[in-house]
Amino acid sequence: MTKPGRPKTNFYFGLDVGNGNIKISGDGLDERIPSYRTDDYQIDALGSVLFDGTSYTVGKSALLSQKFIRRTVDDRNAKVDSIETLYLGALAHHTDLPKELISRVVVSSHAYATHKDQIKQNLGLDRELTLAGKKLKLTTEVLMVVPEGFGAVYNISDNCATLDFGTGTTILTPYQKGKPGESITKHYGVQKLIKLISQEMKVVNGGYPGDEEMIRRSLERGEMKVDGVAIAPIYKDCLKLWWNEGLSELGKIAFELHKDGYRIICIGGGVALPGFANVLTSKKFEPITDRPEMANARGLYQLALITAKKRGYYVNE
């Protein structure tokens, strides 16, 4: 086992790059970061990255820049092709990184089976760069690439399945004794619900659709008002429509797995939608209610620690 650096140089993270948010959990960092990026470089801002003539900003700072932004949800290839960009932007939200950093990560990906090597290659680089105004030398080692949602069930030995309600997708992945089966992906996530609510708001908003970003923020706060407009009845109707039109088939498959003895573990930001956890519980599913959007990343961090110990790396818990 190697000796600890002075100061601390070895950091471990779980990385979950989602369509709507980047979730990163680990040493000194446990954050959900909006999956936006802009070429507008803001020195010293959280999420700002500079290296080799490349500069950009990721997260809330990108959104607030008032400049053109790229959303991960709009690019199906971004979670593989742009994973280093998003990872570095997430790392640039850490406020106490050393000048020399060895970052060892466990990554979850929808493309773990087909693009595992590419993800490792895209992330496993040495960089001299500036993160949020701080210059440092970074070495990244990808310890593992695992299925999306695996972090939430890595320590469950029973047959189970994750039902992951994300921004752009909803994914059902079964596991037998810890081994993943084939995932079923519906390109139908929380963003679809927000669009439904936006259109239905025309009847109470002078004929205008509701602002989708404001709707998203209101739902995240558990509020039933958007810019002063009450949406409780609209939300209730749209939630039912969202499930019945886009997710009921996936729900039926999950329920059949439940009848076969599988635990259905519900994760992702969608679980935190007002009242939705109760709906899932009524279907005999098991929603994670403590920051369900972070459940996967937090488990990936624990996997990083376990894997590091097995490989003889120093782990300062």
CSV table of C-alpha atoms in Angstrom, one decimal:
chain,number,residue,atom,x,y,z
A,1,MET,CA,0.0,0.0,0.0
A,2,THR,CA,1.4,3.4,-0.9
A,3,LYS,CA,1.9,6.0,1.7
A,4,PRO,CA,-0.3,9.1,1.8
A,5,GLY,CA,0.9,12.2,0.1
A,6,ARG,CA,1.7,15.4,2.0
A,7,PRO,CA,-0.5,17.3,1.3
A,8,LYS,CA,-3.3,14.9,0.3
A,9,THR,CA,-3.0,14.1,-3.4
A,10,ASN,CA,-5.1,10.9,-3.9
A,11,PHE,CA,-8.8,11.6,-4.4
A,12,TYR,CA,-11.6,9.2,-5.2
A,13,PHE,CA,-14.9,10.0,-6.9
A,14,GLY,CA,-18.0,8.4,-8.3
A,15,LEU,CA,-19.1,10.1,-11.6
A,16,ASP,CA,-22.6,9.9,-13.0
A,17,VAL,CA,-22.9,12.0,-16.2
A,18,GLY,CA,-26.6,12.5,-16.7
A,19,ASN,CA,-28.6,14.2,-19.5
A,20,GLY,CA,-29.8,16.9,-17.1
A,21,ASN,CA,-27.2,16.9,-14.4
A,22,ILE,CA,-23.6,15.7,-13.7
A,23,LYS,CA,-23.5,14.0,-10.3
A,24,ILE,CA,-20.1,13.7,-8.6
A,25,SER,CA,-19.5,12.3,-5.2
A,26,GLY,CA,-16.3,11.8,-3.3
A,27,ASP,CA,-13.5,13.4,-1.3
A,28,GLY,CA,-14.8,16.8,-0.4
A,29,LEU,CA,-17.4,16.9,-3.1
A,30,ASP,CA,-21.0,15.8,-3.3
A,31,GLU,CA,-22.8,17.8,-6.0
A,32,ARG,CA,-25.4,17.7,-8.6
A,33,ILE,CA,-24.3,20.1,-11.4
A,34,PRO,CA,-26.5,21.2,-14.3
A,35,SER,CA,-25.2,19.5,-17.4
A,36,TYR,CA,-24.7,22.7,-19.4
A,37,ARG,CA,-21.5,24.0,-20.9
A,38,THR,CA,-20.5,27.2,-22.7
A,39,ASP,CA,-17.3,28.4,-24.4
A,40,ASP,CA,-17.6,31.6,-22.4
A,41,TYR,CA,-14.7,31.2,-20.0
A,42,GLN,CA,-15.2,32.8,-16.6
A,43,ILE,CA,-11.9,32.8,-14.6
A,44,ASP,CA,-12.3,31.9,-10.9
A,45,ALA,CA,-15.9,30.8,-11.5
A,46,LEU,CA,-16.9,27.4,-10.3
A,47,GLY,CA,-17.0,25.0,-13.3
A,48,SER,CA,-14.4,27.0,-15.3
A,49,VAL,CA,-11.7,25.0,-17.1
A,50,LEU,CA,-8.6,26.1,-19.0
A,51,PHE,CA,-5.9,24.0,-20.7
A,52,ASP,CA,-3.9,23.9,-23.9
A,53,GLY,CA,-5.8,26.8,-25.4
A,54,THR,CA,-9.2,25.2,-24.6
A,55,SER,CA,-11.5,27.1,-22.2
A,56,TYR,CA,-15.1,26.6,-21.2
A,57,THR,CA,-17.5,26.7,-18.2
A,58,VAL,CA,-19.8,24.0,-16.9
A,59,GLY,CA,-22.8,24.1,-14.6
A,60,LYS,CA,-24.7,27.0,-13.1
A,61,SER,CA,-22.0,29.5,-14.1
A,62,ALA,CA,-22.6,28.5,-17.7
A,63,LEU,CA,-26.3,28.9,-17.4
A,64,LEU,CA,-25.9,32.3,-15.8
A,65,SER,CA,-23.4,33.5,-18.4
A,66,GLN,CA,-26.2,34.6,-20.8
A,67,LYS,CA,-24.1,33.1,-23.6
A,68,PHE,CA,-24.9,30.2,-25.9
A,69,ILE,CA,-25.0,27.0,-23.9
A,70,ARG,CA,-24.9,23.3,-25.0
A,71,ARG,CA,-27.1,21.0,-23.1
A,72,THR,CA,-26.1,17.3,-22.7
A,73,VAL,CA,-29.7,16.3,-23.1
A,74,ASP,CA,-29.7,17.6,-26.7
A,75,ASP,CA,-26.7,15.4,-27.7
A,76,ARG,CA,-27.0,11.7,-27.3
A,77,ASN,CA,-23.2,11.2,-27.9
A,78,ALA,CA,-22.1,13.8,-25.3
A,79,LYS,CA,-22.0,11.4,-22.4
A,80,VAL,CA,-19.2,9.5,-24.2
A,81,ASP,CA,-17.6,12.0,-26.6
A,82,SER,CA,-17.7,14.9,-24.2
A,83,ILE,CA,-17.3,13.1,-20.9
A,84,GLU,CA,-13.9,14.6,-20.1
A,85,THR,CA,-15.3,18.1,-20.7
A,86,LEU,CA,-18.1,17.4,-18.3
A,87,TYR,CA,-15.9,15.6,-15.8
A,88,LEU,CA,-13.4,18.4,-15.6
A,89,GLY,CA,-16.2,21.0,-15.3
A,90,ALA,CA,-17.6,19.0,-12.4
A,91,LEU,CA,-14.1,18.7,-10.8
A,92,ALA,CA,-13.8,22.5,-11.1
A,93,HIS,CA,-16.6,22.7,-8.5
A,94,HIS,CA,-14.2,21.4,-5.8
A,95,THR,CA,-13.0,24.2,-3.7
A,96,ASP,CA,-9.9,22.5,-2.1
A,97,LEU,CA,-7.9,20.6,-4.7
A,98,PRO,CA,-4.1,20.3,-4.4
A,99,LYS,CA,-1.6,21.5,-6.9
A,100,GLU,CA,-0.9,17.9,-7.9
A,101,LEU,CA,-3.9,15.6,-8.0
A,102,ILE,CA,-4.4,11.9,-8.7
A,103,SER,CA,-8.1,11.4,-9.3
A,104,ARG,CA,-9.4,7.8,-9.3
A,105,VAL,CA,-13.0,7.5,-10.5
A,106,VAL,CA,-15.7,4.9,-11.0
A,107,VAL,CA,-17.9,6.0,-13.9
A,108,SER,CA,-21.5,4.8,-14.8
A,109,SER,CA,-22.6,5.0,-18.4
A,110,HIS,CA,-25.5,3.8,-20.5
A,111,ALA,CA,-22.8,2.7,-23.0
A,112,TYR,CA,-20.7,0.8,-20.5
A,113,ALA,CA,-20.9,-2.5,-22.5
A,114,THR,CA,-20.1,-1.0,-25.9
A,115,HIS,CA,-17.9,2.1,-25.1
A,116,LYS,CA,-16.1,1.2,-21.9
A,117,ASP,CA,-12.7,1.4,-23.5
A,118,GLN,CA,-13.5,4.7,-25.2
A,119,ILE,CA,-14.7,6.2,-21.9
A,120,LYS,CA,-11.5,5.1,-20.1
A,121,GLN,CA,-9.4,6.5,-22.9
A,122,ASN,CA,-11.3,9.8,-22.9
A,123,LEU,CA,-11.0,10.3,-19.2
A,124,GLY,CA,-7.6,8.6,-18.4
A,125,LEU,CA,-5.4,11.5,-19.3
A,126,ASP,CA,-2.7,13.6,-17.7
A,127,ARG,CA,-3.4,17.4,-17.8
A,128,GLU,CA,-1.8,20.6,-16.6
A,129,LEU,CA,-4.8,22.9,-16.4
A,130,THR,CA,-6.6,25.6,-14.5
A,131,LEU,CA,-9.8,24.7,-12.6
A,132,ALA,CA,-11.9,27.5,-11.2
A,133,GLY,CA,-8.8,29.8,-11.3
A,134,LYS,CA,-6.4,27.3,-9.7
A,135,LYS,CA,-3.5,25.8,-11.6
A,136,LEU,CA,-2.8,22.2,-11.0
A,137,LYS,CA,-1.5,19.0,-12.5
A,138,LEU,CA,-4.1,16.3,-12.8
A,139,THR,CA,-3.8,12.5,-13.4
A,140,THR,CA,-7.0,10.6,-13.8
A,141,GLU,CA,-7.4,6.9,-13.6
A,142,VAL,CA,-10.7,5.2,-14.4
A,143,LEU,CA,-11.0,2.3,-11.9
A,144,MET,CA,-14.3,0.9,-13.4
A,145,VAL,CA,-17.0,1.6,-15.9
A,146,VAL,CA,-20.4,0.2,-14.8
A,147,PRO,CA,-24.0,0.4,-15.9
A,148,GLU,CA,-26.1,3.5,-15.1
A,149,GLY,CA,-27.7,3.1,-11.7
A,150,PHE,CA,-25.3,0.4,-10.5
A,151,GLY,CA,-24.0,2.5,-7.7
A,152,ALA,CA,-27.4,2.4,-6.0
A,153,VAL,CA,-27.5,-1.4,-5.8
A,154,TYR,CA,-23.8,-2.4,-5.8
A,155,ASN,CA,-24.2,-3.9,-2.2
A,156,ILE,CA,-27.5,-5.7,-2.8
A,157,SER,CA,-27.1,-9.4,-3.2
A,158,ASP,CA,-30.8,-10.1,-3.9
A,159,ASN,CA,-32.2,-10.1,-7.4
A,160,CYS,CA,-33.1,-6.5,-8.1
A,161,ALA,CA,-33.6,-3.9,-10.8
A,162,THR,CA,-33.0,-0.1,-11.0
A,163,LEU,CA,-35.7,2.1,-12.4
A,164,ASP,CA,-33.8,5.3,-13.1
A,165,PHE,CA,-36.0,8.4,-13.8
A,166,GLY,CA,-33.7,10.9,-15.5
A,167,THR,CA,-34.1,14.1,-17.4
A,168,GLY,CA,-34.0,12.6,-20.9
A,169,THR,CA,-34.5,8.9,-20.3
A,170,THR,CA,-36.0,6.3,-18.0
A,171,ILE,CA,-33.9,3.1,-17.7
A,172,LEU,CA,-34.8,-0.2,-16.3
A,173,THR,CA,-31.8,-2.5,-15.5
A,174,PRO,CA,-32.2,-5.9,-13.9
A,175,TYR,CA,-29.5,-7.6,-11.8
A,176,GLN,CA,-29.1,-11.2,-10.9
A,177,LYS,CA,-26.7,-11.7,-8.0
A,178,GLY,CA,-25.0,-8.4,-8.9
A,179,LYS,CA,-24.7,-9.2,-12.6
A,180,PRO,CA,-26.5,-6.7,-14.9
A,181,GLY,CA,-28.9,-7.9,-17.5
A,182,GLU,CA,-29.9,-6.0,-20.6
A,183,SER,CA,-31.2,-2.5,-19.9
A,184,ILE,CA,-34.5,-1.2,-21.3
A,185,THR,CA,-34.2,2.5,-22.2
A,186,LYS,CA,-37.1,4.8,-22.9
A,187,HIS,CA,-36.2,8.2,-24.3
A,188,TYR,CA,-38.9,9.7,-22.2
A,189,GLY,CA,-37.8,11.4,-19.0
A,190,VAL,CA,-38.7,14.3,-16.7
A,191,GLN,CA,-38.2,16.8,-19.6
A,192,LYS,CA,-41.3,15.3,-21.3
A,193,LEU,CA,-43.3,16.0,-18.2
A,194,ILE,CA,-42.1,19.6,-18.0
A,195,LYS,CA,-43.1,20.1,-21.7
A,196,LEU,CA,-46.6,18.7,-21.0
A,197,ILE,CA,-47.0,21.1,-18.1
A,198,SER,CA,-45.7,24.0,-20.2
A,199,GLN,CA,-48.3,23.4,-22.9
A,200,GLU,CA,-51.2,22.9,-20.4
A,201,MET,CA,-50.3,26.1,-18.7
A,202,LYS,CA,-51.6,28.0,-21.7
A,203,VAL,CA,-55.2,27.9,-20.2
A,204,VAL,CA,-54.1,29.7,-17.0
A,205,ASN,CA,-51.3,31.8,-18.5
A,206,GLY,CA,-53.0,34.0,-21.0
A,207,GLY,CA,-52.5,31.6,-23.8
A,208,TYR,CA,-48.8,31.4,-23.3
A,209,PRO,CA,-46.9,28.2,-22.5
A,210,GLY,CA,-45.1,28.1,-19.2
A,211,ASP,CA,-41.4,28.7,-19.0
A,212,GLU,CA,-39.8,25.3,-18.9
A,213,GLU,CA,-36.8,26.3,-16.8
A,214,MET,CA,-39.0,28.0,-14.2
A,215,ILE,CA,-41.3,24.9,-14.1
A,216,ARG,CA,-38.3,22.7,-13.5
A,217,ARG,CA,-37.0,24.8,-10.7
A,218,SER,CA,-40.5,25.0,-9.1
A,219,LEU,CA,-40.8,21.2,-9.2
A,220,GLU,CA,-37.4,20.8,-7.7
A,221,ARG,CA,-38.4,23.0,-4.8
A,222,GLY,CA,-41.7,21.1,-4.4
A,223,GLU,CA,-43.7,24.2,-5.3
A,224,MET,CA,-47.0,24.2,-7.2
A,225,LYS,CA,-46.6,27.7,-8.5
A,226,VAL,CA,-44.7,28.9,-11.5
A,227,ASP,CA,-44.1,32.7,-11.7
A,228,GLY,CA,-47.1,33.2,-9.5
A,229,VAL,CA,-49.4,30.9,-11.5
A,230,ALA,CA,-50.9,27.9,-9.6
A,231,ILE,CA,-50.3,24.6,-11.4
A,232,ALA,CA,-51.4,22.0,-8.8
A,233,PRO,CA,-54.3,20.6,-10.9
A,234,ILE,CA,-52.3,20.8,-14.1
A,235,TYR,CA,-49.4,19.0,-12.5
A,236,LYS,CA,-51.6,16.2,-11.2
A,237,ASP,CA,-53.2,15.6,-14.6
A,238,CYS,CA,-49.8,15.8,-16.4
A,239,LEU,CA,-48.1,13.5,-14.0
A,240,LYS,CA,-50.8,10.9,-14.7
A,241,LEU,CA,-50.6,11.5,-18.5
A,242,TRP,CA,-46.8,11.3,-18.4
A,243,TRP,CA,-46.8,7.9,-16.8
A,244,ASN,CA,-49.7,6.4,-18.8
A,245,GLU,CA,-48.4,7.7,-22.2
A,246,GLY,CA,-44.7,7.1,-21.8
A,247,LEU,CA,-43.8,4.9,-18.9
A,248,SER,CA,-46.7,2.5,-18.1
A,249,GLU,CA,-45.2,-0.2,-20.3
A,250,LEU,CA,-41.8,0.0,-18.5
A,251,GLY,CA,-43.7,0.0,-15.2
A,252,LYS,CA,-45.5,-3.2,-16.2
A,253,ILE,CA,-42.2,-4.9,-17.0
A,254,ALA,CA,-40.8,-3.7,-13.6
A,255,PHE,CA,-43.9,-5.1,-11.9
A,256,GLU,CA,-43.5,-8.4,-13.5
A,257,LEU,CA,-39.9,-8.5,-12.3
A,258,HIS,CA,-41.3,-7.7,-8.8
A,259,LYS,CA,-43.7,-10.6,-9.0
A,260,ASP,CA,-40.7,-12.8,-9.9
A,261,GLY,CA,-39.0,-11.8,-6.6
A,262,TYR,CA,-37.0,-8.7,-7.8
A,263,ARG,CA,-36.7,-5.6,-5.7
A,264,ILE,CA,-37.4,-2.5,-7.8
A,265,ILE,CA,-35.1,0.3,-6.6
A,266,CYS,CA,-36.2,3.7,-8.0
A,267,ILE,CA,-33.6,6.4,-8.4
A,268,GLY,CA,-32.9,9.5,-10.3
A,269,GLY,CA,-34.2,13.1,-10.0
A,270,GLY,CA,-37.6,12.1,-11.2
A,271,VAL,CA,-38.2,10.2,-8.0
A,272,ALA,CA,-38.2,13.6,-6.2
A,273,LEU,CA,-41.1,14.9,-8.2
A,274,PRO,CA,-43.9,16.0,-5.8
A,275,GLY,CA,-46.0,13.0,-4.8
A,276,PHE,CA,-44.3,10.6,-7.2
A,277,ALA,CA,-42.5,8.5,-4.6
A,278,ASN,CA,-46.0,7.7,-3.2
A,279,VAL,CA,-47.1,6.5,-6.6
A,280,LEU,CA,-44.0,4.3,-6.9
A,281,THR,CA,-44.5,2.8,-3.4
A,282,SER,CA,-48.2,2.0,-4.3
A,283,LYS,CA,-46.8,-0.1,-7.1
A,284,LYS,CA,-44.6,-2.1,-4.7
A,285,PHE,CA,-41.5,-0.4,-5.9
A,286,GLU,CA,-38.8,1.0,-3.5
A,287,PRO,CA,-38.0,4.7,-4.2
A,288,ILE,CA,-34.9,6.2,-2.6
A,289,THR,CA,-36.1,9.4,-1.0
A,290,ASP,CA,-32.9,10.9,0.3
A,291,ARG,CA,-31.6,12.8,-2.7
A,292,PRO,CA,-32.4,10.0,-5.2
A,293,GLU,CA,-30.5,11.8,-7.9
A,294,MET,CA,-27.3,11.3,-6.0
A,295,ALA,CA,-27.9,7.6,-5.0
A,296,ASN,CA,-25.9,6.3,-8.0
A,297,ALA,CA,-22.9,8.6,-7.7
A,298,ARG,CA,-22.6,8.0,-3.9
A,299,GLY,CA,-22.6,4.3,-4.5
A,300,LEU,CA,-20.0,4.7,-7.2
A,301,TYR,CA,-17.8,6.6,-4.7
A,302,GLN,CA,-18.0,3.7,-2.3
A,303,LEU,CA,-17.1,1.3,-5.2
A,304,ALA,CA,-14.1,3.5,-5.9
A,305,LEU,CA,-12.9,3.1,-2.3
A,306,ILE,CA,-13.4,-0.6,-2.3
A,307,THR,CA,-11.6,-1.1,-5.7
A,308,ALA,CA,-8.7,1.1,-4.6
A,309,LYS,CA,-8.2,-0.9,-1.5
A,310,LYS,CA,-8.2,-4.1,-3.5
A,311,ARG,CA,-5.5,-2.7,-5.8
A,312,GLY,CA,-3.3,-1.6,-2.9
A,313,TYR,CA,-3.9,2.2,-3.2
A,314,TYR,CA,-3.8,4.4,-0.2
A,315,VAL,CA,-7.3,5.4,0.9
A,316,ASN,CA,-7.7,8.0,3.6
A,317,GLU,CA,-11.3,7.8,4.8
